Amino acid sequence: MSKVGILMGSDSDLNVMKKAAEMLEKFGVDYEMTIISAHRMPDTFVEYATKAEERGIEVIIAGAGGAAHLPGMCAALFDLPVIGVPIHTKSAGGLDSLYSIVQMPSGIPVATVAIDGAANAGILAAKILSIQDPDLRNRLKDYKVEMKDGVQKKADKLGEIGYEAYLDQM
């Protein structure tokens, strides 16, 4: 049963939102992903958001650009955590999306990550789920060690060959 719902308002958001799915896969978290528009298919959207918990969804990650109502509308209808991913837009570089998601009224919070920050949304969803799942928490701890080791390898290499040679290999 899926624990995370990944939503996007358009297929043009898929290249960003797939990063949330990739992180959830890395941590072994089941998810479902769909394209759904709060504006163009409101009845379908309301059905999804109000029935998600019954289907086992514990966290929703919603990506949206422009007016970016999808995450906020999810938070209004879904009683569990919602993570908003502002999508970069041509007109305002994603700031419009960011402001739309982060400026929710009191009582309807949406945890919000950086513009196009779907990977962090996936990690945050896993962290939320890890509160009740010690095995998942351990996988998250292992990931932090992997990141640390990766940076250390780069630092060691830089120290070994110098910055000019390092830059030439990039």
CSV table of C-alpha atoms in Angstrom, one decimal:
chain,number,residue,atom,x,y,z
A,1,MET,CA,0.0,0.0,0.0
A,2,SER,CA,1.3,3.4,-0.9
A,3,LYS,CA,2.3,5.7,1.9
A,4,VAL,CA,3.1,8.8,-0.1
A,5,GLY,CA,1.1,10.5,-2.8
A,6,ILE,CA,3.1,12.5,-5.3
A,7,LEU,CA,0.9,14.9,-7.2
A,8,MET,CA,1.6,17.4,-10.0
A,9,GLY,CA,-0.7,19.7,-11.9
A,10,SER,CA,0.9,19.0,-15.2
A,11,ASP,CA,3.1,16.5,-17.0
A,12,SER,CA,5.6,19.4,-17.5
A,13,ASP,CA,6.3,19.0,-13.8
A,14,LEU,CA,7.3,15.4,-14.1
A,15,ASN,CA,11.1,16.0,-14.6
A,16,VAL,CA,11.1,17.8,-11.2
A,17,MET,CA,8.7,15.5,-9.3
A,18,LYS,CA,10.4,12.3,-10.4
A,19,LYS,CA,13.2,13.3,-8.0
A,20,ALA,CA,10.8,12.8,-5.0
A,21,ALA,CA,10.0,9.4,-6.4
A,22,GLU,CA,13.6,8.5,-6.8
A,23,MET,CA,14.4,9.4,-3.1
A,24,LEU,CA,11.4,7.4,-1.9
A,25,GLU,CA,12.5,4.4,-3.9
A,26,LYS,CA,16.0,4.8,-2.4
A,27,PHE,CA,14.5,4.5,1.1
A,28,GLY,CA,12.1,1.7,0.2
A,29,VAL,CA,9.0,3.9,0.7
A,30,ASP,CA,5.9,3.0,-1.4
A,31,TYR,CA,4.3,5.8,-3.3
A,32,GLU,CA,1.8,6.6,-6.0
A,33,MET,CA,2.2,9.4,-8.5
A,34,THR,CA,-0.4,11.1,-10.6
A,35,ILE,CA,-1.2,14.3,-12.5
A,36,ILE,CA,-4.2,16.1,-11.1
A,37,SER,CA,-5.3,19.7,-11.4
A,38,ALA,CA,-7.2,21.5,-8.7
A,39,HIS,CA,-8.3,24.0,-11.3
A,40,ARG,CA,-9.1,21.9,-14.4
A,41,MET,CA,-10.6,18.8,-12.6
A,42,PRO,CA,-11.8,20.0,-9.2
A,43,ASP,CA,-14.1,17.0,-8.6
A,44,THR,CA,-11.4,14.5,-9.3
A,45,PHE,CA,-9.0,16.5,-7.1
A,46,VAL,CA,-11.4,16.7,-4.2
A,47,GLU,CA,-12.1,12.9,-4.5
A,48,TYR,CA,-8.3,12.2,-4.4
A,49,ALA,CA,-7.5,14.4,-1.5
A,50,THR,CA,-10.4,13.4,0.7
A,51,LYS,CA,-10.0,9.7,0.1
A,52,ALA,CA,-6.1,9.6,0.2
A,53,GLU,CA,-5.9,8.7,3.9
A,54,GLU,CA,-8.4,5.9,3.5
A,55,ARG,CA,-6.1,4.4,0.8
A,56,GLY,CA,-3.1,4.5,3.2
A,57,ILE,CA,-1.5,7.7,2.1
A,58,GLU,CA,0.2,9.3,5.1
A,59,VAL,CA,2.0,12.2,3.3
A,60,ILE,CA,1.3,14.1,0.1
A,61,ILE,CA,4.0,15.8,-1.9
A,62,ALA,CA,2.4,18.3,-4.3
A,63,GLY,CA,4.3,20.1,-6.9
A,64,ALA,CA,2.9,23.2,-8.6
A,65,GLY,CA,3.9,26.2,-10.6
A,66,GLY,CA,2.5,29.6,-11.1
A,67,ALA,CA,-0.6,30.1,-8.9
A,68,ALA,CA,0.4,26.8,-7.2
A,69,HIS,CA,-2.8,26.0,-5.5
A,70,LEU,CA,-2.4,22.3,-5.6
A,71,PRO,CA,-0.4,21.9,-2.3
A,72,GLY,CA,-2.6,24.4,-0.4
A,73,MET,CA,-5.8,22.7,-1.6
A,74,CYS,CA,-4.4,19.4,-0.5
A,75,ALA,CA,-3.6,20.7,2.9
A,76,ALA,CA,-7.1,22.1,3.2
A,77,LEU,CA,-8.7,18.7,2.4
A,78,PHE,CA,-6.1,16.2,3.7
A,79,ASP,CA,-5.6,16.0,7.5
A,80,LEU,CA,-2.0,14.6,7.4
A,81,PRO,CA,1.2,16.3,6.3
A,82,VAL,CA,1.5,18.0,2.9
A,83,ILE,CA,4.8,19.0,1.4
A,84,GLY,CA,4.8,21.6,-1.4
A,85,VAL,CA,7.3,21.7,-4.2
A,86,PRO,CA,7.3,25.1,-6.0
A,87,ILE,CA,8.0,24.5,-9.7
A,88,HIS,CA,10.2,26.9,-11.7
A,89,THR,CA,8.2,29.1,-14.0
A,90,LYS,CA,9.4,31.1,-17.1
A,91,SER,CA,7.5,34.2,-16.0
A,92,ALA,CA,8.8,34.6,-12.5
A,93,GLY,CA,11.5,31.9,-12.0
A,94,GLY,CA,9.4,30.0,-9.5
A,95,LEU,CA,9.1,32.8,-7.0
A,96,ASP,CA,5.4,33.0,-7.8
A,97,SER,CA,5.0,29.3,-7.0
A,98,LEU,CA,7.1,29.6,-3.9
A,99,TYR,CA,5.1,32.5,-2.5
A,100,SER,CA,1.8,30.9,-3.4
A,101,ILE,CA,2.7,27.7,-1.5
A,102,VAL,CA,4.5,29.2,1.5
A,103,GLN,CA,1.9,31.9,2.2
A,104,MET,CA,-0.8,29.6,3.5
A,105,PRO,CA,-3.3,31.0,5.9
A,106,SER,CA,-3.0,30.1,9.6
A,107,GLY,CA,-4.3,26.6,10.3
A,108,ILE,CA,-3.6,25.2,6.8
A,109,PRO,CA,0.2,24.6,6.9
A,110,VAL,CA,2.2,23.3,3.9
A,111,ALA,CA,5.8,22.3,4.5
A,112,THR,CA,7.6,23.9,1.6
A,113,VAL,CA,10.9,23.0,0.0
A,114,ALA,CA,13.1,25.0,-2.4
A,115,ILE,CA,12.0,25.8,-6.0
A,116,ASP,CA,12.3,22.4,-7.9
A,117,GLY,CA,13.4,20.8,-4.5
A,118,ALA,CA,11.5,17.6,-5.1
A,119,ALA,CA,14.4,15.4,-3.9
A,120,ASN,CA,14.3,17.2,-0.5
A,121,ALA,CA,10.5,16.7,-0.5
A,122,GLY,CA,11.0,12.9,-0.8
A,123,ILE,CA,13.6,12.9,2.0
A,124,LEU,CA,11.3,15.0,4.2
A,125,ALA,CA,8.4,12.6,3.5
A,126,ALA,CA,10.6,9.7,4.5
A,127,LYS,CA,11.7,11.5,7.7
A,128,ILE,CA,8.0,12.1,8.6
A,129,LEU,CA,7.3,8.4,8.1
A,130,SER,CA,10.4,7.3,10.0
A,131,ILE,CA,8.8,8.6,13.2
A,132,GLN,CA,6.9,5.3,13.3
A,133,ASP,CA,9.4,3.2,11.4
A,134,PRO,CA,12.8,2.6,13.0
A,135,ASP,CA,14.1,0.6,9.9
A,136,LEU,CA,13.3,3.6,7.7
A,137,ARG,CA,15.1,5.9,10.2
A,138,ASN,CA,18.2,3.7,10.0
A,139,ARG,CA,18.1,3.9,6.1
A,140,LEU,CA,18.0,7.7,6.5
A,141,LYS,CA,20.9,7.6,8.8
A,142,ASP,CA,22.9,5.5,6.4
A,143,TYR,CA,22.1,8.0,3.6
A,144,LYS,CA,23.6,10.8,5.7
A,145,VAL,CA,26.8,8.7,6.1
A,146,GLU,CA,26.8,8.1,2.3
A,147,MET,CA,26.6,11.9,1.7
A,148,LYS,CA,29.4,12.6,4.2
A,149,ASP,CA,31.6,9.9,2.7
A,150,GLY,CA,31.0,11.3,-0.8
A,151,VAL,CA,32.1,14.8,0.3
A,152,GLN,CA,35.1,13.5,2.1
A,153,LYS,CA,36.3,11.6,-1.0
A,154,LYS,CA,36.0,14.9,-3.0
A,155,ALA,CA,38.0,16.8,-0.3
A,156,ASP,CA,40.7,14.1,-0.3
A,157,LYS,CA,41.0,14.2,-4.0
A,158,LEU,CA,41.2,18.0,-4.1
A,159,GLY,CA,43.9,17.9,-1.5
A,160,GLU,CA,45.8,15.2,-3.4
A,161,ILE,CA,45.8,16.7,-6.9
A,162,GLY,CA,45.1,20.4,-6.3
A,163,TYR,CA,42.3,22.6,-7.5
A,164,GLU,CA,43.5,23.1,-11.1
A,165,ALA,CA,43.7,19.4,-11.8
A,166,TYR,CA,40.5,18.9,-9.9
A,167,LEU,CA,38.7,21.4,-12.1
A,168,ASP,CA,40.1,19.8,-15.2
A,169,GLN,CA,38.4,16.6,-14.2
A,170,MET,CA,35.0,18.1,-13.6
